mmCIF file of C-alpha atoms in Angstrom:
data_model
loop_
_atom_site.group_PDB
_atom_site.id
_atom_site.type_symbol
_atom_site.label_atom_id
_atom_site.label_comp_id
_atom_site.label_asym_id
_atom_site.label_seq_id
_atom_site.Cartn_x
_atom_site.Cartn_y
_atom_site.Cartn_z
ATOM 1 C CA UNK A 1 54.990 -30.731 0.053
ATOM 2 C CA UNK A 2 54.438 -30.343 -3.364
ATOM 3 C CA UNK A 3 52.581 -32.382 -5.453
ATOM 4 C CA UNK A 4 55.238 -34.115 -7.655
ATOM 5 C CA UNK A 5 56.589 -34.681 -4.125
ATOM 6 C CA UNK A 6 53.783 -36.483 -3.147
ATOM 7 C CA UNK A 7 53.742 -38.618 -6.358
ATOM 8 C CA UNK A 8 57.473 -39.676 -6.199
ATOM 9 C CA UNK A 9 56.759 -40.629 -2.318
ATOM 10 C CA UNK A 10 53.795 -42.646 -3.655
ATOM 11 C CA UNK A 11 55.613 -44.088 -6.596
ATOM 12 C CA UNK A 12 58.785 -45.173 -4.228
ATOM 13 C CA UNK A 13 55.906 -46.722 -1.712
ATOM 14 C CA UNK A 14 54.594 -48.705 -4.686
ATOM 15 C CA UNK A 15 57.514 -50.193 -6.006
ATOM 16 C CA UNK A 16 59.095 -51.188 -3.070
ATOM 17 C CA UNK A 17 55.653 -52.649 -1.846
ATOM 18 C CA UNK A 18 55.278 -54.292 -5.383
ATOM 19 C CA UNK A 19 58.988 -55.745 -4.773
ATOM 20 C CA UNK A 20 58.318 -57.030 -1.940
ATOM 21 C CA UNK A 21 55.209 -58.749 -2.163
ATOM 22 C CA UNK A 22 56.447 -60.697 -4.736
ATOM 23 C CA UNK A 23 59.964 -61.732 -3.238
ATOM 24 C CA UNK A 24 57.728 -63.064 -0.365
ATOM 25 C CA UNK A 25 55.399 -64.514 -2.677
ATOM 26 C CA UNK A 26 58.087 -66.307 -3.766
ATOM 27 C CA UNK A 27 59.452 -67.510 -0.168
ATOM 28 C CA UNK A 28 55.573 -68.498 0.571
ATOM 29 C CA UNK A 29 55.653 -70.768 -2.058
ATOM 30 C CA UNK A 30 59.316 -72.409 -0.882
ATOM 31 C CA UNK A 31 58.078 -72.396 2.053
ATOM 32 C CA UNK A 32 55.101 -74.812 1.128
ATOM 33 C CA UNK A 33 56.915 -76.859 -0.451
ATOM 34 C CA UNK A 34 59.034 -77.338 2.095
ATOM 35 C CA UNK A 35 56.204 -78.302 3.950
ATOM 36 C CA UNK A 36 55.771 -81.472 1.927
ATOM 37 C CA UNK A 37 51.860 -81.449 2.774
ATOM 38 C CA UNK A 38 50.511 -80.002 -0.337
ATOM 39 C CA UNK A 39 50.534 -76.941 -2.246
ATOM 40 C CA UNK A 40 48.779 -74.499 -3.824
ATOM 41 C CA UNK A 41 46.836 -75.810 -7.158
ATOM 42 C CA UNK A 42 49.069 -73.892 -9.776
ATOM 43 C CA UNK A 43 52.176 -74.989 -7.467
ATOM 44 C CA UNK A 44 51.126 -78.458 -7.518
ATOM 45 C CA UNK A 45 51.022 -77.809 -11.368
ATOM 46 C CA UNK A 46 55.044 -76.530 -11.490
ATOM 47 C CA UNK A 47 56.275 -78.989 -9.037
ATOM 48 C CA UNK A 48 54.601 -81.891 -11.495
ATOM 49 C CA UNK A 49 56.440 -80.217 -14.530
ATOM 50 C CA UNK A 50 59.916 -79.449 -12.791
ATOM 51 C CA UNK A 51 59.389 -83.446 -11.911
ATOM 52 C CA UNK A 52 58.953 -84.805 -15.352
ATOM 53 C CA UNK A 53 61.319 -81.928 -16.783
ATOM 54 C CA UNK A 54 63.905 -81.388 -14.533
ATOM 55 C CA UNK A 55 64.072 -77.843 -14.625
ATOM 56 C CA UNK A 56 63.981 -75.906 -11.356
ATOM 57 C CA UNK A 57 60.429 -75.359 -9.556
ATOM 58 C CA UNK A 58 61.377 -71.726 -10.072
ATOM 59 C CA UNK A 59 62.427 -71.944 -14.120
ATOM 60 C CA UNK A 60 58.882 -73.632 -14.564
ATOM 61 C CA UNK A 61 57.010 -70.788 -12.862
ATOM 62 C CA UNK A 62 59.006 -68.007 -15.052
ATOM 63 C CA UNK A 63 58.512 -70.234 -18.224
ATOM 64 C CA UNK A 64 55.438 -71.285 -17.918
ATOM 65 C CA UNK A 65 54.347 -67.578 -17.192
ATOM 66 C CA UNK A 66 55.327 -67.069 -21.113
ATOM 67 C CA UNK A 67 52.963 -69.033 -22.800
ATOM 68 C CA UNK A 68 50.169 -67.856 -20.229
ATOM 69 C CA UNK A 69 50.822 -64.259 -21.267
ATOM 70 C CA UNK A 70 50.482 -65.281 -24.913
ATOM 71 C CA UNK A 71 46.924 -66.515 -24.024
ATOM 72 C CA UNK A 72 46.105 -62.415 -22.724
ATOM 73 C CA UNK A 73 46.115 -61.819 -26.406
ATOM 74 C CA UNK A 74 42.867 -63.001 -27.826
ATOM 75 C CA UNK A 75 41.552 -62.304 -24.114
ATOM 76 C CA UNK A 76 42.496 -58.717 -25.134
ATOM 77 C CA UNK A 77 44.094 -58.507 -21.359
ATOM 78 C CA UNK A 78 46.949 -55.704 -21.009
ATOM 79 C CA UNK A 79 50.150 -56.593 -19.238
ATOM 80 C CA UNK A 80 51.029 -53.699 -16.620
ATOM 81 C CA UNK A 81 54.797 -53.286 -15.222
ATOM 82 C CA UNK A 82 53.898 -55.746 -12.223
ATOM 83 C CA UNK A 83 53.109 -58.436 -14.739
ATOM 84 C CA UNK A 84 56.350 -58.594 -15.819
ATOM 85 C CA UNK A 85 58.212 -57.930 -12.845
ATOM 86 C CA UNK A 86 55.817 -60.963 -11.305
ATOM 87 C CA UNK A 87 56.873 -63.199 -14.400
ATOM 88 C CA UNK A 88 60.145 -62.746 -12.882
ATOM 89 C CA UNK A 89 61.205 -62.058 -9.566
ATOM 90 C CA UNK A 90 58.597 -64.840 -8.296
ATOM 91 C CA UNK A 91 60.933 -67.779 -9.753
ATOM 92 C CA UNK A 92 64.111 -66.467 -9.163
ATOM 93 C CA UNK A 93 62.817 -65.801 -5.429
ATOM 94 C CA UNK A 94 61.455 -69.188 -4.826
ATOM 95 C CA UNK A 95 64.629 -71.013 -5.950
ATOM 96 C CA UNK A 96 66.533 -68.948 -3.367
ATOM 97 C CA UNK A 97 64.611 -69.836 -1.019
ATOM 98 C CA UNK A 98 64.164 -73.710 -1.903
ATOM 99 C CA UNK A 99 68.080 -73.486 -1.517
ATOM 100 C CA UNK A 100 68.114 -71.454 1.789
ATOM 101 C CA UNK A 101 65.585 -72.943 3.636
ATOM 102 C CA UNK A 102 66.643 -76.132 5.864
ATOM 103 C CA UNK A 103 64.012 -79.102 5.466
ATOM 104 C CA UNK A 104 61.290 -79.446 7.451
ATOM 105 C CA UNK A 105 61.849 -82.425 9.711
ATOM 106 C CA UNK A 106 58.938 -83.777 11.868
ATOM 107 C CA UNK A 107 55.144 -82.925 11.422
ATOM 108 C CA UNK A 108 55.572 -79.683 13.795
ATOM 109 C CA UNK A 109 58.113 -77.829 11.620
ATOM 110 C CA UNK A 110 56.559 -79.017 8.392
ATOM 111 C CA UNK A 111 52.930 -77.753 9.627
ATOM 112 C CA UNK A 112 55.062 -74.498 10.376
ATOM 113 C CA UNK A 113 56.502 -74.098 7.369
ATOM 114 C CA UNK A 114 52.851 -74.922 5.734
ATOM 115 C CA UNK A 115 50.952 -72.231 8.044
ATOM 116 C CA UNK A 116 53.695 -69.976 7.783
ATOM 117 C CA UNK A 117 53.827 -70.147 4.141
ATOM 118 C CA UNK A 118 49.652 -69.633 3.909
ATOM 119 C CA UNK A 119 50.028 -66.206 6.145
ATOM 120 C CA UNK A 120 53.051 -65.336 3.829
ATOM 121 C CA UNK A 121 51.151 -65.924 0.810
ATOM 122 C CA UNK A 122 47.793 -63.809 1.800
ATOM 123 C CA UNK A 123 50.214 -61.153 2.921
ATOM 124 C CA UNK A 124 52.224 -60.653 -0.028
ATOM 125 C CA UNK A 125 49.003 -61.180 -2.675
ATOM 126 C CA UNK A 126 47.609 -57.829 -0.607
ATOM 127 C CA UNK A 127 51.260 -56.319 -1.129
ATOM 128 C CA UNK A 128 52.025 -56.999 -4.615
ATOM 129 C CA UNK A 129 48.309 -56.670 -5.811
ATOM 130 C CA UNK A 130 47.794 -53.129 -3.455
ATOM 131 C CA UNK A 131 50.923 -51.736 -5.439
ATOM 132 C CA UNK A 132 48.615 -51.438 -8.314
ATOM 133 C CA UNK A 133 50.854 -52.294 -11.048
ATOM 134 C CA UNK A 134 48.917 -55.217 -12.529
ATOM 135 C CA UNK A 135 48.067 -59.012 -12.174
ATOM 136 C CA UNK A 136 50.441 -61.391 -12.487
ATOM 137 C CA UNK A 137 50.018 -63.792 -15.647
ATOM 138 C CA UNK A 138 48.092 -65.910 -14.170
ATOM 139 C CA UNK A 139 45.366 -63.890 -11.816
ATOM 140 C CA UNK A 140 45.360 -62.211 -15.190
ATOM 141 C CA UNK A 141 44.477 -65.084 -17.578
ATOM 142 C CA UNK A 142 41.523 -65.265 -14.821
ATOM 143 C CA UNK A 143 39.989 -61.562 -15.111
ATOM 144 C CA UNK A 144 40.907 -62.006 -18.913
ATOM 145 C CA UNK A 145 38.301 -64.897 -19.412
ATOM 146 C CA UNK A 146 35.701 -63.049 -17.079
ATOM 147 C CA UNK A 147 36.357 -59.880 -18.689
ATOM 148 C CA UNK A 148 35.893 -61.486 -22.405
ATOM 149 C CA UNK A 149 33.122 -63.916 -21.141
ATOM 150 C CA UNK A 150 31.022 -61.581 -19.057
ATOM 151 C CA UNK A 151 28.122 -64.204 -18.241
ATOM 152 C CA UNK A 152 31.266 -66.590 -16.518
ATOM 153 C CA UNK A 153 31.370 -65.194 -12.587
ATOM 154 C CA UNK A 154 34.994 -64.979 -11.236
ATOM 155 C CA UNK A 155 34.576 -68.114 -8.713
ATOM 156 C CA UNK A 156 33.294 -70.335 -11.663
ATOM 157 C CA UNK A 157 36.652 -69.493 -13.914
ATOM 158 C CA UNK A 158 38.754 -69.417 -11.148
ATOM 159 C CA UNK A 159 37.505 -73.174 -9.538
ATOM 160 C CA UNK A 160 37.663 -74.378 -13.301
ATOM 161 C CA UNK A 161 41.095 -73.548 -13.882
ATOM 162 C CA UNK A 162 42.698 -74.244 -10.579
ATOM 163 C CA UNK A 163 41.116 -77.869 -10.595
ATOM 164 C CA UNK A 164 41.971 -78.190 -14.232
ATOM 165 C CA UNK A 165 46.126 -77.485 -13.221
ATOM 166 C CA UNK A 166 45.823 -79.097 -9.633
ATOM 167 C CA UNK A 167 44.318 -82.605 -12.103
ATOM 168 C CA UNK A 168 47.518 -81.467 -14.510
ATOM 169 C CA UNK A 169 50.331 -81.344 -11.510
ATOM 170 C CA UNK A 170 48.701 -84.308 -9.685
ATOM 171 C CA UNK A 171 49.313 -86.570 -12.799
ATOM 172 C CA UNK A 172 52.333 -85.164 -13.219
ATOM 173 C CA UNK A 173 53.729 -85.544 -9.751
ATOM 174 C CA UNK A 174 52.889 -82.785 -7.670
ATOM 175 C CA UNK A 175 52.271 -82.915 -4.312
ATOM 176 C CA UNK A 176 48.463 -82.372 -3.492
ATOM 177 C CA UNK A 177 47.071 -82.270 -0.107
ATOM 178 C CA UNK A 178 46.444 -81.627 3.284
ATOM 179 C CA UNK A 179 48.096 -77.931 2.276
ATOM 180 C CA UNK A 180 45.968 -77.507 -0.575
ATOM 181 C CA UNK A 181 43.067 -77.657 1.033
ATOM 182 C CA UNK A 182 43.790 -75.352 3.821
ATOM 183 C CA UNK A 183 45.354 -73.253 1.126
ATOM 184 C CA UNK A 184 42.154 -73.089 -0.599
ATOM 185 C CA UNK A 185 40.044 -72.292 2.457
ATOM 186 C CA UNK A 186 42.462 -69.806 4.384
ATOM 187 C CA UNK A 187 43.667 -67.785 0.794
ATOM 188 C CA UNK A 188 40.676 -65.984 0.334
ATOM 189 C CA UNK A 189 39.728 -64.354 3.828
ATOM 190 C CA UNK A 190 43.512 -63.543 4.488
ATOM 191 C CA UNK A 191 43.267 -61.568 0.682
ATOM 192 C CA UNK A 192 40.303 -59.935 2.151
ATOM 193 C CA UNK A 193 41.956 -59.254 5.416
ATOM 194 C CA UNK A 194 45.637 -58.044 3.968
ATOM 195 C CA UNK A 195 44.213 -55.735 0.709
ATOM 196 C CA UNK A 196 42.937 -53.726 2.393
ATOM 197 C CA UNK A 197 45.655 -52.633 4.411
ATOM 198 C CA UNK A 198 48.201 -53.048 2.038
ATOM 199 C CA UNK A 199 46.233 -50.973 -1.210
ATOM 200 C CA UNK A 200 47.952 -47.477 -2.053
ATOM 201 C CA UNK A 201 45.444 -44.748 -3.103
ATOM 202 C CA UNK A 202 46.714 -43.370 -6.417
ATOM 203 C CA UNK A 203 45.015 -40.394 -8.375
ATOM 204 C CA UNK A 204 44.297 -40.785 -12.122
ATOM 205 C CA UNK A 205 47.747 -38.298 -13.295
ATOM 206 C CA UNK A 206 50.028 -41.093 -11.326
ATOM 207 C CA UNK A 207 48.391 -43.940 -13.209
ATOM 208 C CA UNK A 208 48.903 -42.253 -16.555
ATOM 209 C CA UNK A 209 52.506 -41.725 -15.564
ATOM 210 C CA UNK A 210 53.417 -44.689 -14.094
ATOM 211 C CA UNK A 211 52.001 -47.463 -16.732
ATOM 212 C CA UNK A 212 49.232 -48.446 -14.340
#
């Protein structure tokens, strides 16, 4: 096999993992909501503004993703191909699924859907992430600050803005709780656990080629 082989095979892999991760980003989400228990913080955020707007929970996640992006700017943070594609595919895949999925009635299919939706979640963060075609707007507004503001540590910036949007969505509407929590908790050892597994070794002439 030759080596441009190799690179398209590895190229194919990473889009279609990149895809993928974020479609079922996008069903995690649904599926938390469906939950009614409580979402993630940012989720709690769109829910609160497709309340007060009326605008689909997935319009508010693509929209909202624009003005986030604008803040990369002064933050001097570079939007890959995955950025985009995230701004996206996430909210068009989340309204499918709001519209697919059946409610969940009773407390043992809605603490499915919200455990389901967790597992989904850590899974397709390694997937889209391990692609290695860049953050989506708003893991990238994080590294931004840190990167810009190297004394601020990654858990500081991340806590401040997650409580700052969970405050936002609560006021707004958005359903905070039991979910949230366990979101919180269970997000970063699945991450750790998924990544991993899901990351797709790429030499330096791919990344040059492939707007890394």
């Amino acid at each position: 096999m030759t080596r441009t082989g190799n690179g398209d095979r590895r190229l194919t892999r990473r889009l279609i993992q990149l895809f993928t991760g974020l479609v079922l980003y996008g069903v995690s989400m649904a599926m938390m909501v469906k939950s009614d228990l409580g979402l993630t913080p940012w989720d709690v955020f769109h829910q609160g503004l497709s309340e007060v707007t009326g605008i689909s929970f997935g319009w508010v996640v693509i929209l909202l993703g624009v003005p986030i992006l604008l803040l990369w700017i002064p933050l001097r943070q570079r939007p890959g191909f995955g950025t985009i594609a995230n701004l996206f595919v996430v909210g068009f895949a989340v309204d499918g699924a709001l519209a697919v999925l059946p409610a969940g009635h009773g407390i043992p299919a809605r603490v499915g859907y919200l455990v389901g939706g967790i597992l989904v979640n850590g899974l397709a963060t390694g997937l889209y992430i391990g692609s290695r075609f860049g953050t989506g707007p708003r893991d990238g507004l994080m590294t931004g600050i840190v990167h810009r503001f190297p004394k601020l540590s990654i858990r500081l910036v991340r806590t401040a803005i997650e409580l700052i949007v969970l405050g936002a969505g609560f006021l707004l509407g958005g359903t905070a709780g039991v979910g949230t929590i366990g979101y919180a908790l269970a997000i970063g050892p699945l991450v750790h656990l998924f990544l991993p597994l899901c990351m797709v070794p790429v030499t330096r002439p791919e990344r040059l080629a492939t707007v890394d």
